[in-house]
CSV table of C-alpha atoms and ligand atoms in Angstrom, one decimal:
chain,number,residue,atom,x,y,z
A,10,UNK,CA,89.0,132.4,103.9
A,11,UNK,CA,87.5,132.1,107.4
A,12,UNK,CA,85.4,129.2,106.0
A,13,UNK,CA,88.4,127.6,104.2
A,14,UNK,CA,87.9,129.1,100.7
A,15,UNK,CA,91.0,128.7,98.6
A,16,UNK,CA,92.8,126.7,101.3
A,17,UNK,CA,94.3,124.1,98.9
A,18,UNK,CA,96.0,126.6,96.6
A,19,UNK,CA,96.9,129.1,99.4
A,20,UNK,CA,98.5,126.4,101.6
A,21,UNK,CA,100.6,125.3,98.6
A,22,UNK,CA,101.7,128.9,98.0
A,23,UNK,CA,102.6,129.4,101.7
A,24,UNK,CA,104.5,126.2,102.0
A,25,UNK,CA,105.3,124.7,98.5
A,26,UNK,CA,107.3,121.7,99.8
A,27,UNK,CA,104.8,121.1,102.6
A,28,UNK,CA,107.8,121.1,105.0
A,29,UNK,CA,105.7,122.3,107.9
A,30,UNK,CA,102.7,120.1,107.0
A,31,UNK,CA,99.3,121.4,106.3
A,32,UNK,CA,97.6,123.1,109.3
A,33,UNK,CA,100.7,125.0,110.2
A,34,UNK,CA,99.2,128.3,108.9
A,35,UNK,CA,97.0,128.4,112.0
A,36,UNK,CA,96.3,130.8,113.6
A,37,UNK,CA,95.6,132.4,110.3
A,38,UNK,CA,95.5,136.2,110.4
A,39,UNK,CA,92.8,137.6,108.2
A,40,UNK,CA,92.6,141.2,106.8
A,41,UNK,CA,94.0,142.1,103.3
A,42,UNK,CA,94.5,145.9,103.6
A,43,UNK,CA,96.9,147.8,105.7
A,44,UNK,CA,97.7,151.5,106.3
A,45,UNK,CA,100.3,152.1,108.9
A,46,UNK,CA,103.9,153.1,109.8
A,47,UNK,CA,107.1,151.3,108.8
A,48,UNK,CA,108.8,149.9,112.0
A,49,UNK,CA,111.8,148.2,110.4
A,50,UNK,CA,113.3,147.8,106.9
A,51,UNK,CA,115.5,145.0,105.5
A,52,UNK,CA,119.1,146.0,104.7
A,53,UNK,CA,118.5,146.2,100.9
A,54,UNK,CA,115.3,148.3,101.1
A,55,UNK,CA,116.0,151.7,99.6
A,56,UNK,CA,112.7,153.3,98.8
A,57,UNK,CA,111.3,153.2,102.4
A,58,UNK,CA,112.5,154.2,105.8
A,59,UNK,CA,111.5,153.6,109.4
A,60,UNK,CA,108.4,155.8,110.3
A,61,UNK,CA,107.3,156.2,106.7
A,62,UNK,CA,103.5,156.1,106.4
A,63,UNK,CA,102.6,153.3,104.0
A,64,UNK,CA,99.7,151.4,102.6
A,65,UNK,CA,99.5,147.9,101.0
A,66,UNK,CA,97.3,145.1,99.9
A,67,UNK,CA,98.5,141.9,101.5
A,68,UNK,CA,98.5,138.8,99.3
A,69,UNK,CA,96.1,136.1,100.6
A,70,UNK,CA,98.8,133.6,101.1
A,71,UNK,CA,100.5,135.9,103.7
A,72,UNK,CA,99.4,136.6,107.2
A,73,UNK,CA,97.0,139.5,107.2
A,74,UNK,CA,96.5,142.9,108.7
A,75,UNK,CA,94.2,142.2,111.7
A,76,UNK,CA,97.4,142.4,113.9
A,77,UNK,CA,99.8,145.0,115.3
A,78,UNK,CA,102.5,144.1,112.8
A,79,UNK,CA,102.6,142.9,109.2
A,80,UNK,CA,105.6,141.7,107.2
A,81,UNK,CA,105.7,142.6,103.5
A,82,UNK,CA,108.1,142.9,100.6
A,83,UNK,CA,109.1,146.4,99.6
A,84,UNK,CA,107.5,145.9,96.1
A,85,UNK,CA,104.1,145.3,97.7
A,86,UNK,CA,103.9,148.6,99.7
A,87,UNK,CA,103.6,152.2,98.7
A,88,UNK,CA,103.7,155.6,100.5
A,89,UNK,CA,100.1,156.3,101.7
A,90,UNK,CA,98.3,159.3,100.3
A,91,UNK,CA,99.1,162.3,102.4
A,92,UNK,CA,95.5,163.6,102.2
A,93,UNK,CA,93.9,160.6,103.9
A,94,UNK,CA,93.7,159.3,107.4
A,95,UNK,CA,95.0,155.7,108.0
A,96,UNK,CA,91.3,154.5,108.3
A,97,UNK,CA,90.4,156.0,105.0
A,98,UNK,CA,93.6,154.7,103.3
A,99,UNK,CA,93.0,151.2,104.6
A,100,UNK,CA,89.7,151.0,102.7
A,101,UNK,CA,91.5,151.2,99.3
A,102,UNK,CA,94.5,148.9,98.5
A,103,UNK,CA,92.9,145.5,98.0
A,104,UNK,CA,90.0,146.5,95.9
A,105,UNK,CA,92.2,149.1,94.1
A,106,UNK,CA,94.9,146.6,93.2
A,107,UNK,CA,92.2,144.0,92.2
A,108,UNK,CA,90.4,146.6,90.0
A,109,UNK,CA,93.8,147.7,88.6
A,110,UNK,CA,94.8,144.2,87.8
A,111,UNK,CA,91.5,143.5,86.0
A,112,UNK,CA,91.2,146.8,84.1
A,113,UNK,CA,94.8,147.6,83.4
A,114,UNK,CA,96.8,144.3,83.3
A,115,UNK,CA,94.0,142.1,81.9
A,116,UNK,CA,91.6,144.6,80.3
A,117,UNK,CA,94.4,146.7,78.7
A,118,UNK,CA,93.0,150.1,79.8
A,119,UNK,CA,95.2,153.0,81.0
A,120,UNK,CA,94.9,156.7,81.6
A,121,UNK,CA,96.1,157.2,78.0
A,122,UNK,CA,93.5,155.1,76.2
A,123,UNK,CA,90.3,155.5,78.2
A,124,UNK,CA,88.8,158.7,76.8
A,125,UNK,CA,85.6,157.9,75.0
A,126,UNK,CA,85.7,154.2,75.9
A,127,UNK,CA,82.4,152.7,77.1
A,128,UNK,CA,82.8,150.5,80.2
A,129,UNK,CA,80.1,148.5,82.0
A,130,UNK,CA,80.6,147.6,85.6
A,131,UNK,CA,78.3,144.8,86.8
A,132,UNK,CA,78.0,145.4,90.5
A,133,UNK,CA,79.1,149.0,91.1
A,134,UNK,CA,78.2,149.5,94.7
A,135,UNK,CA,80.6,147.2,96.5
A,136,UNK,CA,84.3,147.6,97.2
A,137,UNK,CA,85.8,146.8,93.8
A,138,UNK,CA,82.9,148.6,92.0
A,139,UNK,CA,83.2,151.9,93.9
A,140,UNK,CA,86.9,152.1,93.2
A,141,UNK,CA,86.6,151.0,89.6
A,142,UNK,CA,84.0,153.8,88.9
A,143,UNK,CA,86.3,156.5,90.3
A,144,UNK,CA,89.4,155.2,88.5
A,145,UNK,CA,87.7,154.9,85.1
A,146,UNK,CA,86.0,158.4,85.4
A,147,UNK,CA,89.4,159.9,86.4
A,148,UNK,CA,90.7,158.4,83.1
A,149,UNK,CA,87.9,159.8,81.0
A,150,UNK,CA,85.8,156.7,80.3
A,151,UNK,CA,82.0,156.6,80.0
A,152,UNK,CA,80.9,154.4,82.9
A,153,UNK,CA,77.6,152.4,83.1
A,154,UNK,CA,76.9,150.6,86.3
A,155,UNK,CA,74.4,148.0,87.6
A,156,UNK,CA,73.4,148.1,91.2
A,157,UNK,CA,70.3,147.9,93.5
A,158,UNK,CA,67.8,150.7,93.2
A,159,UNK,CA,68.8,152.1,96.6
A,160,UNK,CA,72.4,152.5,95.5
A,161,UNK,CA,71.7,154.5,92.4
A,162,UNK,CA,72.4,158.0,93.9
A,163,UNK,CA,75.4,156.6,95.7
A,164,UNK,CA,77.2,155.3,92.5
A,165,UNK,CA,76.2,158.5,90.6
A,166,UNK,CA,77.9,160.5,93.4
A,167,UNK,CA,81.1,158.6,92.6
A,168,UNK,CA,80.8,159.6,89.0
A,169,UNK,CA,78.8,156.8,87.2
A,170,UNK,CA,77.3,158.2,84.0
A,171,UNK,CA,74.4,155.7,83.6
A,172,UNK,CA,72.9,153.4,86.2
A,173,UNK,CA,70.8,150.3,85.7
A,174,UNK,CA,68.8,148.8,88.6
A,175,UNK,CA,69.3,145.1,88.6
A,176,UNK,CA,66.4,144.5,91.0
A,177,UNK,CA,63.8,145.9,88.6
A,178,UNK,CA,63.7,142.8,86.4
A,179,UNK,CA,66.1,141.0,84.0
A,180,UNK,CA,69.0,143.5,83.9
A,181,UNK,CA,70.2,142.3,80.5
A,182,UNK,CA,67.1,143.7,78.8
A,183,UNK,CA,67.7,147.5,79.6
A,184,UNK,CA,71.5,146.9,79.1
A,185,UNK,CA,70.9,145.4,75.6
A,186,UNK,CA,69.2,148.6,74.5
A,187,UNK,CA,72.3,150.7,75.2
A,188,UNK,CA,75.2,151.4,72.8
A,189,UNK,CA,77.7,148.5,73.0
A,190,UNK,CA,80.7,148.5,75.3
A,191,UNK,CA,84.5,148.4,75.0
A,192,UNK,CA,84.9,146.6,78.3
A,193,UNK,CA,82.7,144.8,80.8
A,194,UNK,CA,84.0,144.4,84.4
A,195,UNK,CA,82.0,141.6,86.1
A,196,UNK,CA,81.9,141.7,89.9
A,197,UNK,CA,78.9,139.4,90.1
A,198,UNK,CA,79.4,136.3,88.0
A,199,UNK,CA,77.2,133.3,87.6
A,200,UNK,CA,74.3,134.0,85.2
A,201,UNK,CA,75.9,137.2,83.9
A,202,UNK,CA,78.3,135.2,81.6
A,203,UNK,CA,75.2,134.1,79.6
A,204,UNK,CA,74.5,137.6,78.3
A,205,UNK,CA,77.2,140.0,79.2
A,206,UNK,CA,79.6,139.2,76.3
A,207,UNK,CA,76.8,140.0,73.9
A,208,UNK,CA,76.9,143.6,75.1
A,209,UNK,CA,80.5,144.1,73.8
A,210,UNK,CA,81.4,145.7,70.4
A,211,UNK,CA,82.4,142.7,68.3
A,212,UNK,CA,85.7,142.6,66.3
A,213,UNK,CA,87.1,145.7,68.0
A,214,UNK,CA,89.2,144.1,70.7
A,215,UNK,CA,86.5,144.5,73.3
A,216,UNK,CA,86.9,142.5,76.5
A,217,UNK,CA,84.8,140.9,79.2
A,218,UNK,CA,86.8,140.6,82.4
A,219,UNK,CA,85.3,138.7,85.3
A,220,UNK,CA,86.6,138.6,88.9
A,221,UNK,CA,84.3,135.7,89.8
A,222,UNK,CA,86.2,132.6,88.7
A,223,UNK,CA,86.1,128.9,89.8
A,224,UNK,CA,89.9,128.7,90.1
A,225,UNK,CA,90.1,128.4,93.9
A,226,UNK,CA,86.9,126.4,94.2
A,227,UNK,CA,88.1,123.9,91.7
A,228,UNK,CA,91.4,123.3,93.6
A,229,UNK,CA,89.5,123.1,96.9
A,230,UNK,CA,87.1,120.6,95.5
A,231,UNK,CA,89.4,118.5,93.2
A,232,UNK,CA,92.9,119.0,94.6
A,233,UNK,CA,95.7,121.0,93.0
A,234,UNK,CA,96.4,118.9,89.9
A,235,UNK,CA,92.9,118.0,88.9
A,236,UNK,CA,91.6,121.4,89.9
A,237,UNK,CA,94.1,123.2,87.7
A,238,UNK,CA,93.4,120.9,84.8
A,239,UNK,CA,89.7,121.5,85.2
A,240,UNK,CA,90.3,125.3,85.4
A,241,UNK,CA,92.6,125.4,82.3
A,242,UNK,CA,90.0,123.4,80.3
A,243,UNK,CA,87.1,125.7,81.4
A,244,UNK,CA,88.9,128.9,80.6
A,245,UNK,CA,90.3,127.7,77.3
A,246,UNK,CA,86.9,126.6,76.1
A,247,UNK,CA,85.3,129.9,77.1
A,248,UNK,CA,88.0,132.0,75.4
A,249,UNK,CA,87.7,130.1,72.1
A,250,UNK,CA,83.8,130.1,72.2
A,251,UNK,CA,83.8,133.9,72.5
A,252,UNK,CA,86.8,134.6,70.3
A,253,UNK,CA,84.9,133.2,67.2
A,254,UNK,CA,82.2,135.7,68.0
A,255,UNK,CA,84.7,138.5,68.0
A,256,UNK,CA,85.0,139.3,71.7
A,257,UNK,CA,87.6,138.5,74.4
A,258,UNK,CA,86.7,136.5,77.5
A,259,UNK,CA,89.2,136.9,80.5
A,260,UNK,CA,89.6,136.1,84.2
A,261,UNK,CA,90.8,138.9,86.5
A,262,UNK,CA,92.7,138.3,89.7
A,263,UNK,CA,94.0,140.4,92.6
A,264,UNK,CA,97.8,141.2,92.1
A,265,UNK,CA,99.8,142.9,94.9
A,266,UNK,CA,101.5,146.0,93.5
A,267,UNK,CA,103.3,148.8,95.2
A,268,UNK,CA,103.9,150.6,91.9
A,269,UNK,CA,100.1,150.6,91.1
A,270,UNK,CA,99.4,151.9,94.6
A,271,UNK,CA,102.0,154.7,94.0
A,272,UNK,CA,99.9,155.9,91.0
A,273,UNK,CA,96.7,155.5,92.9
A,274,UNK,CA,98.2,157.5,95.9
A,275,UNK,CA,98.9,160.4,93.5
A,276,UNK,CA,95.3,160.2,92.2
A,277,UNK,CA,94.0,160.3,95.7
A,278,UNK,CA,96.1,163.4,96.6
A,279,UNK,CA,95.0,165.0,93.4
A,280,UNK,CA,91.4,164.6,94.6
A,281,UNK,CA,90.4,162.2,91.8
A,282,UNK,CA,89.7,159.2,94.1
A,283,UNK,CA,88.2,159.2,97.5
A,284,UNK,CA,87.7,156.6,100.2
A,285,UNK,CA,84.3,155.0,100.4
A,286,UNK,CA,84.1,153.8,104.0
A,287,UNK,CA,80.7,152.4,104.9
A,288,UNK,CA,81.5,151.5,108.6
A,289,UNK,CA,84.5,151.5,110.9
A,290,UNK,CA,85.0,149.0,113.7
A,291,UNK,CA,87.5,148.8,116.6
A,292,UNK,CA,89.8,145.8,117.0
A,293,UNK,CA,87.6,144.3,119.7
A,294,UNK,CA,84.7,144.4,117.3
A,295,UNK,CA,86.3,142.3,114.6
A,296,UNK,CA,83.7,139.5,114.9
A,297,UNK,CA,80.9,142.1,114.3
A,298,UNK,CA,82.9,143.5,111.4
A,299,UNK,CA,83.0,140.0,109.8
A,300,UNK,CA,79.3,139.5,110.4
A,301,UNK,CA,78.5,142.8,108.7
A,302,UNK,CA,80.6,142.0,105.7
A,303,UNK,CA,79.1,138.5,105.4
A,304,UNK,CA,75.6,139.9,105.2
A,305,UNK,CA,76.6,141.4,101.8
A,306,UNK,CA,74.9,144.5,100.3
A,307,UNK,CA,78.1,146.4,100.7
A,308,UNK,CA,78.2,150.2,100.0
A,309,UNK,CA,82.0,150.6,99.8
A,310,UNK,CA,84.3,149.2,102.4
A,311,UNK,CA,84.4,148.1,106.0
A,312,UNK,CA,87.4,149.2,108.1
A,313,UNK,CA,88.9,147.9,111.3
A,314,UNK,CA,91.1,150.3,113.4
A,315,UNK,CA,93.8,148.3,115.2
A,316,UNK,CA,95.2,151.4,116.9
A,317,UNK,CA,94.7,155.1,116.7
A,318,UNK,CA,97.9,155.5,114.8
A,319,UNK,CA,97.4,152.9,112.0
A,320,UNK,CA,94.6,150.8,110.5
B,430,LIG,N1,89.4,137.3,91.4
B,430,LIG,C1,90.0,138.0,92.4
B,430,LIG,O1,91.2,138.0,92.7
B,430,LIG,C2,89.0,138.8,93.3
B,430,LIG,C3,89.5,139.7,94.2
B,430,LIG,C4,88.6,140.5,94.9
B,430,LIG,C5,87.3,140.3,94.8
B,430,LIG,N2,86.9,139.3,93.9
B,430,LIG,C6,85.4,139.1,93.7
B,430,LIG,O2,84.9,140.3,93.1
B,430,LIG,C7,83.5,140.4,93.5
B,430,LIG,C8,83.3,141.9,94.0
B,430,LIG,O3,84.1,142.0,95.2
B,430,LIG,P1,83.7,143.2,96.2
B,430,LIG,O4,84.7,143.2,97.3
B,430,LIG,O5,83.5,144.5,95.4
B,430,LIG,O6,82.3,142.7,96.8
B,430,LIG,P2,81.3,143.5,97.8
B,430,LIG,O7,82.0,144.6,98.4
B,430,LIG,O8,80.7,142.5,98.6
B,430,LIG,O9,80.2,144.1,96.8
B,430,LIG,C9,79.3,143.4,96.0
B,430,LIG,C10,78.2,144.4,95.6
B,430,LIG,O10,77.4,143.9,94.5
B,430,LIG,C11,76.0,144.2,94.8
B,430,LIG,N3,75.2,143.2,94.1
B,430,LIG,C12,74.9,142.0,94.5
B,430,LIG,N4,74.2,141.3,93.5
B,430,LIG,C13,74.2,142.1,92.4
B,430,LIG,C14,73.8,142.0,91.1
B,430,LIG,N5,73.1,140.9,90.7
B,430,LIG,N6,73.9,143.0,90.2
B,430,LIG,C15,74.6,144.2,90.6
B,430,LIG,N7,75.1,144.4,91.9
B,430,LIG,C16,74.9,143.3,92.8
B,430,LIG,C17,75.9,144.2,96.3
B,430,LIG,O11,74.9,145.1,96.7
B,430,LIG,P3,73.3,144.7,96.8
B,430,LIG,O12,73.3,143.2,97.2
B,430,LIG,O13,72.7,145.5,97.9
B,430,LIG,O14,72.8,144.9,95.4
B,430,LIG,C18,77.2,144.8,96.7
B,430,LIG,O15,77.2,146.2,96.8
B,430,LIG,C19,83.3,139.4,94.5
B,430,LIG,O16,82.6,138.3,93.9
B,430,LIG,C20,84.6,138.9,95.0
B,430,LIG,O17,84.7,137.6,95.4
B,430,LIG,C21,87.7,138.6,93.2
């Protein structure tokens, strides 16, 4: 977003009638996660009160959390897990609601149907991957993960049953020797689409869900109308191409959800999910935090502490 990614679609969402003219979103406040304290509630807000400790994932079309105050709808926030500090809690909402949207809303998984399901996570060591491993293990799935050699113990420590090192050679070769999967969650994209759908159990409802889609890039590049047409044509072609082979091809997207965070909060307090904070920065170190994130090779999440009370 700092480099303009998604600006065409997000500007439209912020200001559908272009009343304030493009450019009015600046200064744009970044930061998609928040854990803090409610300062004020709207008159019709019933579920939250002033001074409640809450956490949320902020939609990318809203001003972000690298600020003292954030304005959110009541259905986007949730009571923060009691067992976590604000800094720990702030590492979870965005990747959690993204993984939840991909696995539950798009992938059709739930705590009631995961037992004995085989799930492959491409890219298990980053923010989404580290959360997805823990959620799926808590729900009883068998989880295979790809990651770098030096992240193997790290993802096993989060519960991964089987780990494949993608740096040791073409990763599709060892993966193709394994029993087939009920769901593939793709955090990597690109080349993976060429082989990942062949790892699914055909004609069983098995799904490939990728979080790496060209949707925002298309609208940035072609404008809203042509970008959306291009996107619709691309996804429809891929869905049909794979459907005739007996597997389902889907795109996953972040979706803000207080109710999903309520369930995740309970899982955290029950000890089923923990925070994976790689590094914490102070507010004055925000530039260094962004430089660190941009280098890639994440092992969990990077957190910024705005104040000692909330993150
Ligand atoms: N569609 C949506 O709404 C949505 C929302 C959130 C995120 N996303 C996308 O989802 C993806 C994951 O996000 P994230 O926040 O989890 O990213 P992240 O925290 O940056 O993690 C990416 C991880 O993948 C590892 N990796 C890189 N290349 C790999 C490969 N070929 N095979 C296996 N692992 C590899 C990296 O470690 P090493 O390089 O050290 O191996 C790193 O740990 C990103 O592409 C992001 O843009 C989409």
